């Protein structure tokens, strides 16, 4: 046996799992995107070539959901793998004691414990107080802002932080987040890393660069034009990150997930940004499909199918167990996760569907999706009414736009779904703080 082989054998003994077998994890979150507003959902006026390429390189989820119709609850669910109503993070909120409860461990905590370099770039929205800072929630490195929204041009709003200090950022914010994401990859390319890149694009305020606005001069509506330019900026930033991974030959060893934190805000009283949720009905802040069904893709070349679609319902709660499974961390029962590992489902190895049912609670608004059926109580201001309506039943297979209420025709189905929701709700707690805007 040659000396080289002896060395290799020795390495194999001391390092049972090689770096190549431990993929990098990149979770990219868009903010307030409309379901219709990506090329891979057929959008015509706003090109998203880099997001489309990501979808083509991986699997696109046609029934991809988030557990909250608002920014902060969705992020709480994402980073814990648990319905945020399990631990009282039901609403957005403000104040020193409002933040992802310290009882909860994050995906960053879990991956850091597995030896990963962990970094957050972008919008946090899981608490402004020191105790909630990303670097106290498992992230080694932090770059971004702690609140729920931010002006895009430098010099206004809360500080853009590097760690806990003002970074004195000088770039358009989406460009800055793209730059920092690339720099994080560059810094940690030799070892497995986890990057959580949470854009505030395309959330209000509506700010875009002149150069990008010019590109969309054909769009007459000013808000829609600005939204398009902001989306283009985010798509460019994602393109730069993916190009960096390819340049470092890390593309095949990186699991990338992308989704929007909630649906497009289209109704009065929300952060209206010119987004479109068609063919879905409803808006951010509702439990209708328009509030919680979002563009959702996952890519891991060679490991999950490319150019594929997956139609059974999945949810952002699945990101944590999927990522942990990919890196070989065993999920413990006492973590009480609600998400499941999606990899055996997308590769066809698993029987059945990832979830028997998915559930939502957002104050008086509720929903349950079981198979093609959905029972929903939604904010009736979404369709010109007042308050929260009675439960409506829709069959999403034939009625994705939730137009025809079948509750009177299908009382047994209403009962079945209500029983399932009631059972699920027993595992929830009262909200720790009240509802808020944004
Ligand atoms: Ca949002």
Short mmCIF file of C-alpha atoms and ligand atoms in Angstrom, two decimals:
data_model
loop_
_atom_site.label_atom_id
_atom_site.label_comp_id
_atom_site.label_asym_id
_atom_site.label_seq_id
_atom_site.Cartn_x
_atom_site.Cartn_y
_atom_site.Cartn_z
CA UNK A 1 0.00 0.00 0.00
CA UNK A 2 1.44 3.36 -0.96
CA UNK A 3 2.02 6.10 1.56
CA UNK A 4 -0.74 8.20 0.03
CA UNK A 5 -3.24 5.42 0.60
CA UNK A 6 -2.13 4.98 4.19
CA UNK A 7 -2.73 8.66 4.82
CA UNK A 8 -6.17 8.48 3.22
CA UNK A 9 -7.12 5.45 5.28
CA UNK A 10 -5.96 7.20 8.46
CA UNK A 11 -8.05 10.28 7.58
CA UNK A 12 -11.07 8.12 6.93
CA UNK A 13 -10.76 6.60 10.39
CA UNK A 14 -10.56 9.92 12.27
CA UNK A 15 -13.18 11.66 10.12
CA UNK A 16 -16.09 9.27 9.66
CA UNK A 17 -18.20 11.90 7.87
CA UNK A 18 -16.17 13.85 5.34
CA UNK A 19 -16.82 17.50 4.59
CA UNK A 20 -18.11 16.47 1.17
CA UNK A 21 -20.83 14.38 2.80
CA UNK A 22 -21.97 17.25 4.99
CA UNK A 23 -23.73 19.69 2.71
CA UNK A 24 -23.87 23.40 3.23
CA UNK A 25 -27.32 24.73 4.03
CA UNK A 26 -28.56 27.96 2.47
CA UNK A 27 -32.05 29.19 3.37
CA UNK A 28 -33.18 32.21 1.36
CA UNK A 29 -36.39 34.00 2.34
CA UNK A 30 -38.19 36.64 0.29
CA UNK A 31 -40.58 39.06 1.99
CA UNK A 32 -44.19 39.75 0.94
CA UNK A 33 -43.88 38.24 -2.54
CA UNK A 34 -46.99 37.55 -4.56
CA UNK A 35 -47.65 33.94 -5.51
CA UNK A 36 -47.88 34.98 -9.18
CA UNK A 37 -44.73 37.08 -9.25
CA UNK A 38 -42.02 34.62 -10.20
CA UNK A 39 -41.18 33.32 -13.64
CA UNK A 40 -41.65 29.72 -12.53
CA UNK A 41 -45.26 30.53 -11.70
CA UNK A 42 -45.75 32.14 -15.10
CA UNK A 43 -45.11 35.79 -14.28
CA UNK A 44 -44.82 37.81 -17.50
CA UNK A 45 -43.95 41.38 -16.48
CA UNK A 46 -41.21 40.64 -13.92
CA UNK A 47 -38.43 38.30 -15.01
CA UNK A 48 -36.81 36.26 -12.25
CA UNK A 49 -34.13 34.35 -14.17
CA UNK A 50 -32.07 33.35 -11.16
CA UNK A 51 -35.02 32.10 -9.15
CA UNK A 52 -36.21 30.24 -12.25
CA UNK A 53 -32.77 28.66 -12.61
CA UNK A 54 -32.92 27.59 -8.97
CA UNK A 55 -36.32 26.00 -9.57
CA UNK A 56 -34.96 24.26 -12.67
CA UNK A 57 -31.98 22.94 -10.75
CA UNK A 58 -34.25 21.58 -8.05
CA UNK A 59 -37.79 20.78 -7.06
CA UNK A 60 -40.61 23.31 -7.01
CA UNK A 61 -43.43 22.88 -4.51
CA UNK A 62 -46.79 23.81 -6.01
CA UNK A 63 -48.46 23.60 -2.58
CA UNK A 64 -45.68 25.24 -0.59
CA UNK A 65 -47.00 26.92 2.54
CA UNK A 66 -45.86 29.05 5.42
CA UNK A 67 -47.33 28.65 8.91
CA UNK A 68 -47.93 32.39 9.35
CA UNK A 69 -49.58 35.01 7.15
CA UNK A 70 -47.21 37.60 8.67
CA UNK A 71 -43.45 38.09 8.75
CA UNK A 72 -42.45 37.33 12.32
CA UNK A 73 -44.61 34.23 12.98
CA UNK A 74 -43.35 32.58 9.78
CA UNK A 75 -39.73 33.19 10.76
CA UNK A 76 -40.39 31.76 14.23
CA UNK A 77 -41.81 28.61 12.62
CA UNK A 78 -38.95 28.37 10.13
CA UNK A 79 -36.15 28.55 12.67
CA UNK A 80 -37.77 26.16 15.16
CA UNK A 81 -39.47 23.64 12.88
CA UNK A 82 -42.53 24.03 15.12
CA UNK A 83 -45.86 25.75 14.63
CA UNK A 84 -45.19 29.11 16.25
CA UNK A 85 -48.54 28.86 18.03
CA UNK A 86 -47.00 26.03 20.08
CA UNK A 87 -44.98 28.66 21.94
CA UNK A 88 -47.07 31.81 21.73
CA UNK A 89 -45.37 33.49 18.74
CA UNK A 90 -48.70 33.93 16.98
CA UNK A 91 -48.38 37.56 15.90
CA UNK A 92 -45.94 40.26 15.00
CA UNK A 93 -45.23 42.37 18.04
CA UNK A 94 -43.11 45.14 19.45
CA UNK A 95 -41.38 45.82 22.76
CA UNK A 96 -38.41 44.60 24.76
CA UNK A 97 -39.96 41.29 25.71
CA UNK A 98 -41.24 40.45 22.25
CA UNK A 99 -39.04 38.01 20.38
CA UNK A 100 -38.56 34.35 19.57
CA UNK A 101 -39.09 32.79 23.04
CA UNK A 102 -35.84 31.70 24.66
CA UNK A 103 -37.43 28.32 25.39
CA UNK A 104 -36.95 27.52 21.69
CA UNK A 105 -33.83 26.26 19.92
CA UNK A 106 -33.17 27.42 16.36
CA UNK A 107 -31.88 25.70 13.26
CA UNK A 108 -28.71 27.73 13.77
CA UNK A 109 -28.34 26.36 17.33
CA UNK A 110 -28.69 22.82 15.97
CA UNK A 111 -26.25 23.29 13.08
CA UNK A 112 -23.72 25.14 15.20
CA UNK A 113 -23.76 22.20 17.60
CA UNK A 114 -23.03 19.98 14.58
CA UNK A 115 -19.91 22.01 13.84
CA UNK A 116 -21.33 24.31 11.19
CA UNK A 117 -20.27 27.92 10.65
CA UNK A 118 -23.56 29.81 10.95
CA UNK A 119 -24.47 33.19 9.53
CA UNK A 120 -27.53 35.39 9.24
CA UNK A 121 -27.81 38.14 6.65
CA UNK A 122 -30.86 40.38 6.20
CA UNK A 123 -34.03 40.97 8.20
CA UNK A 124 -34.39 39.41 11.62
CA UNK A 125 -37.83 40.32 13.02
CA UNK A 126 -37.50 37.90 15.91
CA UNK A 127 -36.87 40.47 18.65
CA UNK A 128 -34.92 43.70 19.07
CA UNK A 129 -33.66 43.14 22.63
CA UNK A 130 -30.11 41.90 23.22
CA UNK A 131 -31.33 38.53 24.45
CA UNK A 132 -32.99 37.88 21.08
CA UNK A 133 -30.03 38.97 18.94
CA UNK A 134 -29.14 36.45 16.19
CA UNK A 135 -25.74 35.86 17.77
CA UNK A 136 -27.56 34.65 20.88
CA UNK A 137 -29.77 32.37 18.77
CA UNK A 138 -27.08 30.22 17.19
CA UNK A 139 -25.61 32.50 14.54
CA UNK A 140 -21.84 33.07 14.71
CA UNK A 141 -22.09 35.98 12.33
CA UNK A 142 -24.78 38.57 11.84
CA UNK A 143 -25.35 41.27 9.27
CA UNK A 144 -28.64 43.11 8.87
CA UNK A 145 -31.40 44.84 10.81
CA UNK A 146 -33.47 43.57 13.69
CA UNK A 147 -36.91 45.02 12.91
CA UNK A 148 -39.63 44.17 10.41
CA UNK A 149 -38.97 46.64 7.62
CA UNK A 150 -36.24 49.02 6.52
CA UNK A 151 -35.60 51.79 3.99
CA UNK A 152 -33.42 50.52 1.15
CA UNK A 153 -31.17 53.52 0.63
CA UNK A 154 -28.44 54.22 3.20
CA UNK A 155 -28.73 56.72 6.01
CA UNK A 156 -32.28 56.09 7.23
CA UNK A 157 -33.95 53.70 9.62
CA UNK A 158 -32.42 51.62 12.39
CA UNK A 159 -28.71 50.77 12.01
CA UNK A 160 -27.65 48.00 9.67
CA UNK A 161 -25.59 45.91 12.05
CA UNK A 162 -22.50 43.83 11.64
CA UNK A 163 -22.64 41.77 14.80
CA UNK A 164 -23.93 44.32 17.31
CA UNK A 165 -22.26 47.39 15.79
CA UNK A 166 -23.45 49.84 13.16
CA UNK A 167 -21.99 48.71 9.85
CA UNK A 168 -22.39 52.18 8.33
CA UNK A 169 -23.75 50.54 5.22
CA UNK A 170 -23.50 52.59 2.03
CA UNK A 171 -25.14 50.34 -0.59
CA UNK A 172 -28.74 49.78 -1.63
CA UNK A 173 -29.85 47.26 0.99
CA UNK A 174 -30.66 44.29 -1.26
CA UNK A 175 -27.27 44.69 -2.97
CA UNK A 176 -25.61 44.84 0.44
CA UNK A 177 -27.30 41.62 1.56
CA UNK A 178 -26.22 39.89 -1.67
CA UNK A 179 -22.65 41.09 -1.18
CA UNK A 180 -22.57 39.86 2.42
CA UNK A 181 -23.99 36.47 1.45
CA UNK A 182 -21.22 36.01 -1.14
CA UNK A 183 -18.60 37.16 1.39
CA UNK A 184 -19.91 34.67 3.97
CA UNK A 185 -19.53 31.83 1.47
CA UNK A 186 -16.05 33.00 0.60
CA UNK A 187 -15.02 33.12 4.24
CA UNK A 188 -16.41 29.70 5.14
CA UNK A 189 -16.04 27.76 1.89
CA UNK A 190 -13.54 25.28 3.33
CA UNK A 191 -15.94 23.90 5.95
CA UNK A 192 -19.67 23.21 6.12
CA UNK A 193 -21.74 26.32 6.68
CA UNK A 194 -25.31 27.44 7.22
CA UNK A 195 -26.39 30.74 5.72
CA UNK A 196 -29.80 32.22 6.49
CA UNK A 197 -30.32 34.98 3.94
CA UNK A 198 -33.54 36.80 4.76
CA UNK A 199 -34.21 39.61 2.33
CA UNK A 200 -36.61 42.40 3.28
CA UNK A 201 -37.30 42.69 -0.45
CA UNK A 202 -40.00 43.05 -1.64
CA UNK A 203 -41.57 44.45 1.54
CA UNK A 204 -42.41 48.16 1.75
CA UNK A 205 -41.11 50.89 1.71
CA UNK A 206 -41.08 50.89 -2.08
CA UNK A 207 -37.54 51.96 -2.92
CA UNK A 208 -35.65 50.96 -6.05
CA UNK A 209 -32.58 52.18 -7.89
CA UNK A 210 -33.09 54.41 -10.96
CA UNK A 211 -31.15 51.98 -13.12
CA UNK A 212 -33.49 49.12 -12.27
CA UNK A 213 -36.60 51.31 -12.51
CA UNK A 214 -35.60 52.17 -16.08
CA UNK A 215 -35.57 48.49 -16.92
CA UNK A 216 -39.29 48.36 -16.11
CA UNK A 217 -40.36 51.59 -17.81
CA UNK A 218 -43.08 49.63 -19.63
CA UNK A 219 -44.93 48.92 -16.39
CA UNK A 220 -47.37 51.84 -16.05
CA UNK A 221 -48.37 51.42 -12.42
CA UNK A 222 -45.75 53.13 -10.29
CA UNK A 223 -46.00 50.74 -7.34
CA UNK A 224 -45.84 47.67 -9.57
CA UNK A 225 -42.88 49.14 -11.46
CA UNK A 226 -40.98 49.75 -8.21
CA UNK A 227 -41.90 46.27 -6.97
CA UNK A 228 -40.54 44.80 -10.22
CA UNK A 229 -37.27 46.69 -9.80
CA UNK A 230 -36.98 45.52 -6.19
CA UNK A 231 -37.69 41.93 -7.21
CA UNK A 232 -35.06 42.19 -9.93
CA UNK A 233 -32.53 43.36 -7.32
CA UNK A 234 -33.31 40.36 -5.12
CA UNK A 235 -33.11 37.99 -8.06
CA UNK A 236 -29.72 39.46 -9.01
CA UNK A 237 -28.43 39.03 -5.46
CA UNK A 238 -29.56 35.39 -5.43
CA UNK A 239 -27.86 34.92 -8.80
CA UNK A 240 -24.58 36.22 -7.39
CA UNK A 241 -24.80 33.86 -4.43
CA UNK A 242 -25.51 30.83 -6.64
CA UNK A 243 -22.70 31.85 -9.01
CA UNK A 244 -20.32 32.06 -6.07
CA UNK A 245 -21.29 28.57 -4.94
CA UNK A 246 -20.65 27.29 -8.47
CA UNK A 247 -17.33 29.13 -8.75
CA UNK A 248 -16.20 27.47 -5.52
CA UNK A 249 -17.53 24.10 -6.76
CA UNK A 250 -19.90 23.99 -3.82
CA UNK A 251 -23.13 23.87 -5.82
CA UNK A 252 -23.43 20.08 -5.60
CA UNK A 253 -22.73 20.09 -1.87
CA UNK A 254 -25.22 22.83 -1.01
CA UNK A 255 -28.88 22.43 -0.19
CA UNK A 256 -30.71 25.65 -1.05
CA UNK A 257 -34.26 26.42 0.00
CA UNK A 258 -36.15 29.48 -1.15
CA UNK A 259 -39.64 30.69 -0.19
CA UNK A 260 -41.53 33.88 0.61
CA UNK A 261 -42.38 34.54 4.26
CA UNK A 262 -46.06 35.15 3.44
CA UNK A 263 -48.25 35.94 0.47
CA UNK A 264 -48.46 39.26 -1.30
CA UNK A 265 -50.10 42.10 0.68
CA UNK A 266 -52.99 43.15 -1.53
CA UNK A 267 -55.71 44.29 0.88
CA UNK A 268 -56.17 47.59 2.67
CA UNK A 269 -54.40 47.75 6.01
CA UNK A 270 -51.45 45.65 4.83
CA UNK A 271 -48.08 46.73 3.43
CA UNK A 272 -49.36 46.97 -0.16
CA UNK A 273 -46.47 46.64 -2.59
CA UNK A 274 -48.01 45.93 -6.00
CA UNK A 275 -47.82 42.15 -5.68
CA UNK A 276 -50.25 39.72 -7.31
CA UNK A 277 -51.38 36.40 -5.79
CA UNK A 278 -53.45 35.10 -8.73
CA UNK A 279 -54.92 32.57 -9.08
CA UNK A 280 -55.08 32.56 -5.30
CA UNK A 281 -57.56 34.66 -3.33
CA UNK A 282 -56.67 36.68 -0.29
CA UNK A 283 -53.67 38.58 0.93
CA UNK A 284 -50.92 38.68 3.49
CA UNK A 285 -52.70 38.78 6.90
CA UNK A 286 -55.32 36.24 5.86
CA UNK A 287 -55.47 32.47 6.15
CA UNK A 288 -56.78 32.29 2.60
CA UNK A 289 -54.36 30.74 0.10
CA UNK A 290 -53.13 34.19 -0.92
CA UNK A 291 -51.80 34.72 2.59
CA UNK A 292 -50.03 31.45 3.22
CA UNK A 293 -49.28 29.67 -0.08
CA UNK A 294 -46.03 30.95 -1.54
CA UNK A 295 -43.32 30.39 -4.16
CA UNK A 296 -41.24 27.55 -2.66
CA UNK A 297 -38.25 25.73 -4.16
CA UNK A 298 -35.50 23.44 -2.96
CA UNK A 299 -32.31 22.60 -4.80
CA UNK A 300 -29.54 20.10 -4.09
CA UNK A 301 -28.06 18.92 -7.39
CA UNK A 302 -27.55 15.17 -7.54
CA UNK A 303 -29.53 14.58 -4.36
CA UNK A 304 -33.03 15.81 -5.14
CA UNK A 305 -34.70 15.80 -8.55
CA UNK A 306 -34.00 18.68 -10.94
CA UNK A 307 -36.74 20.39 -12.91
CA UNK A 308 -39.36 18.56 -10.89
CA UNK A 309 -42.58 19.66 -9.26
CA UNK A 310 -43.96 18.26 -6.03
CA UNK A 311 -47.67 18.77 -5.48
CA UNK A 312 -48.48 17.44 -2.00
CA UNK A 313 -48.61 20.19 0.64
CA UNK A 314 -45.36 21.11 2.37
CA UNK A 315 -44.62 23.93 4.79
CA UNK A 316 -41.66 26.03 5.88
CA UNK A 317 -41.62 24.07 9.16
CA UNK A 318 -40.14 21.24 7.07
CA UNK A 319 -36.95 23.19 6.34
CA UNK A 320 -35.38 22.49 9.75
CA UNK A 321 -35.82 18.68 9.80
CA UNK A 322 -34.90 18.49 6.10
CA UNK A 323 -31.67 20.41 6.70
CA UNK A 324 -30.81 18.41 9.82
CA UNK A 325 -31.41 15.14 8.02
CA UNK A 326 -29.21 16.28 5.12
CA UNK A 327 -26.31 16.95 7.48
CA UNK A 328 -26.84 13.79 9.54
CA UNK A 329 -28.23 15.27 12.76
CA UNK A 330 -30.80 13.01 14.36
CA UNK A 331 -34.06 14.70 15.30
CA UNK A 332 -35.16 13.92 18.86
CA UNK A 333 -38.78 13.26 19.79
CA UNK A 334 -38.64 15.70 22.70
CA UNK A 335 -37.89 18.56 20.28
CA UNK A 336 -41.57 18.18 19.33
CA UNK A 337 -41.06 19.23 15.73
CA UNK A 338 -44.06 19.69 13.47
CA UNK A 339 -42.02 19.72 10.27
CA UNK A 340 -40.82 16.58 8.48
CA UNK A 341 -37.81 15.67 6.37
CA UNK A 342 -38.85 16.26 2.76
CA UNK A 343 -35.94 14.53 1.05
CA UNK A 344 -37.39 10.99 1.01
CA UNK A 345 -40.63 12.46 -0.33
CA UNK A 346 -39.10 14.41 -3.20
CA UNK A 347 -36.82 11.52 -4.16
CA UNK A 348 -39.77 9.11 -4.15
CA UNK A 349 -38.44 6.87 -1.40
CA UNK A 350 -41.17 7.66 1.12
CA UNK A 351 -44.68 6.30 1.10
CA UNK A 352 -47.60 8.68 1.47
CA UNK A 353 -47.46 12.44 1.73
CA UNK A 354 -45.36 14.59 4.07
CA UNK A 355 -48.39 15.82 6.04
CA UNK A 356 -51.77 14.27 6.71
CA UNK A 357 -52.93 17.85 7.34
CA UNK A 358 -51.56 21.37 7.77
CA UNK A 359 -52.99 23.89 10.24
CA UNK A 360 -53.10 27.61 10.86
CA UNK A 361 -54.14 29.85 13.73
CA UNK A 362 -53.80 33.62 13.55
CA UNK A 363 -56.14 35.06 16.15
CA UNK A 364 -59.71 34.49 15.02
CA UNK A 365 -58.50 33.34 11.63
CA UNK A 366 -57.92 29.62 11.28
CA UNK A 367 -57.39 27.07 8.56
CA UNK A 368 -56.77 23.39 8.02
CA UNK A 369 -55.79 21.74 4.78
CA UNK A 370 -56.26 18.00 4.54
CA UNK A 371 -55.72 16.48 1.11
CA UNK A 372 -57.51 18.74 -1.35
CA UNK A 373 -59.90 20.09 1.29
CA UNK A 374 -59.51 23.30 3.20
CA UNK A 375 -61.66 24.62 6.02
CA UNK A 376 -60.94 28.30 6.67
CA UNK A 377 -62.10 31.21 8.81
CA UNK A 378 -60.56 34.28 7.27
CA UNK A 379 -60.47 38.03 7.71
CA UNK A 380 -63.53 39.08 5.74
CA UNK A 381 -62.11 42.53 4.98
CA UNK A 382 -60.20 40.60 2.29
CA UNK A 383 -63.39 40.56 0.24
CA UNK A 384 -65.03 43.74 1.44
CA UNK A 385 -66.77 42.29 4.51
CA UNK A 386 -66.22 42.95 8.18
CA UNK A 387 -64.48 40.89 10.84
CA UNK A 388 -63.86 37.17 10.61
CA UNK A 389 -66.30 34.98 8.75
CA UNK A 390 -67.81 31.64 9.62
CA UNK A 391 -65.92 28.56 8.47
CA UNK A 392 -65.92 28.00 4.71
CA UNK A 393 -65.03 24.77 2.96
CA UNK A 394 -63.18 24.67 -0.33
CA UNK A 395 -61.86 21.92 -2.56
CA UNK A 396 -58.53 23.26 -3.74
CA UNK A 397 -58.12 20.63 -6.48
CA UNK A 398 -61.01 22.14 -8.42
CA UNK A 399 -61.11 25.57 -6.76
CA UNK A 400 -57.64 26.92 -6.03
CA UNK A 401 -59.13 30.43 -5.82
CA UNK A 402 -61.41 29.47 -2.89
CA UNK A 403 -64.53 30.76 -4.62
CA UNK A 404 -67.15 28.08 -4.02
CA UNK A 405 -68.00 27.40 -0.39
CA UNK A 406 -69.02 23.75 -0.05
CA UNK A 407 -69.66 23.77 3.70
CA UNK A 408 -73.46 23.40 3.37
CA UNK A 409 -73.08 20.57 0.85
CA UNK A 410 -70.38 18.65 2.73
CA UNK A 411 -71.20 18.85 6.46
CA UNK A 412 -69.31 15.62 7.21
CA UNK A 413 -66.16 17.04 5.65
CA UNK A 414 -66.56 20.24 7.67
CA UNK A 415 -66.86 18.17 10.82
CA UNK A 416 -63.86 16.00 9.98
CA UNK A 417 -61.62 19.00 9.35
CA UNK A 418 -62.89 20.88 12.40
CA UNK A 419 -62.19 17.86 14.61
CA UNK A 420 -58.66 17.65 13.20
CA UNK A 421 -58.09 21.37 13.82
CA UNK A 422 -59.48 21.18 17.37
CA UNK A 423 -57.17 18.28 18.14
CA UNK A 424 -54.16 20.16 16.74
CA UNK A 425 -55.12 23.30 18.64
CA UNK A 426 -54.87 21.43 21.95
CA UNK A 427 -51.11 21.57 21.45
CA UNK A 428 -51.08 25.37 21.12
CA UNK A 429 -50.75 28.00 23.84
CA UNK A 430 -52.23 31.48 24.21
CA UNK A 431 -50.38 34.18 22.25
CA UNK A 432 -47.59 35.85 24.26
CA UNK A 433 -48.45 39.24 22.76
CA UNK A 434 -51.21 40.79 20.69
CA UNK A 435 -51.45 41.35 16.97
CA UNK A 436 -49.58 44.16 15.25
CA UNK A 437 -49.20 45.76 11.87
CA UNK A 438 -46.66 44.96 9.11
CA1 LIG B 1 -43.54 39.38 5.16
#
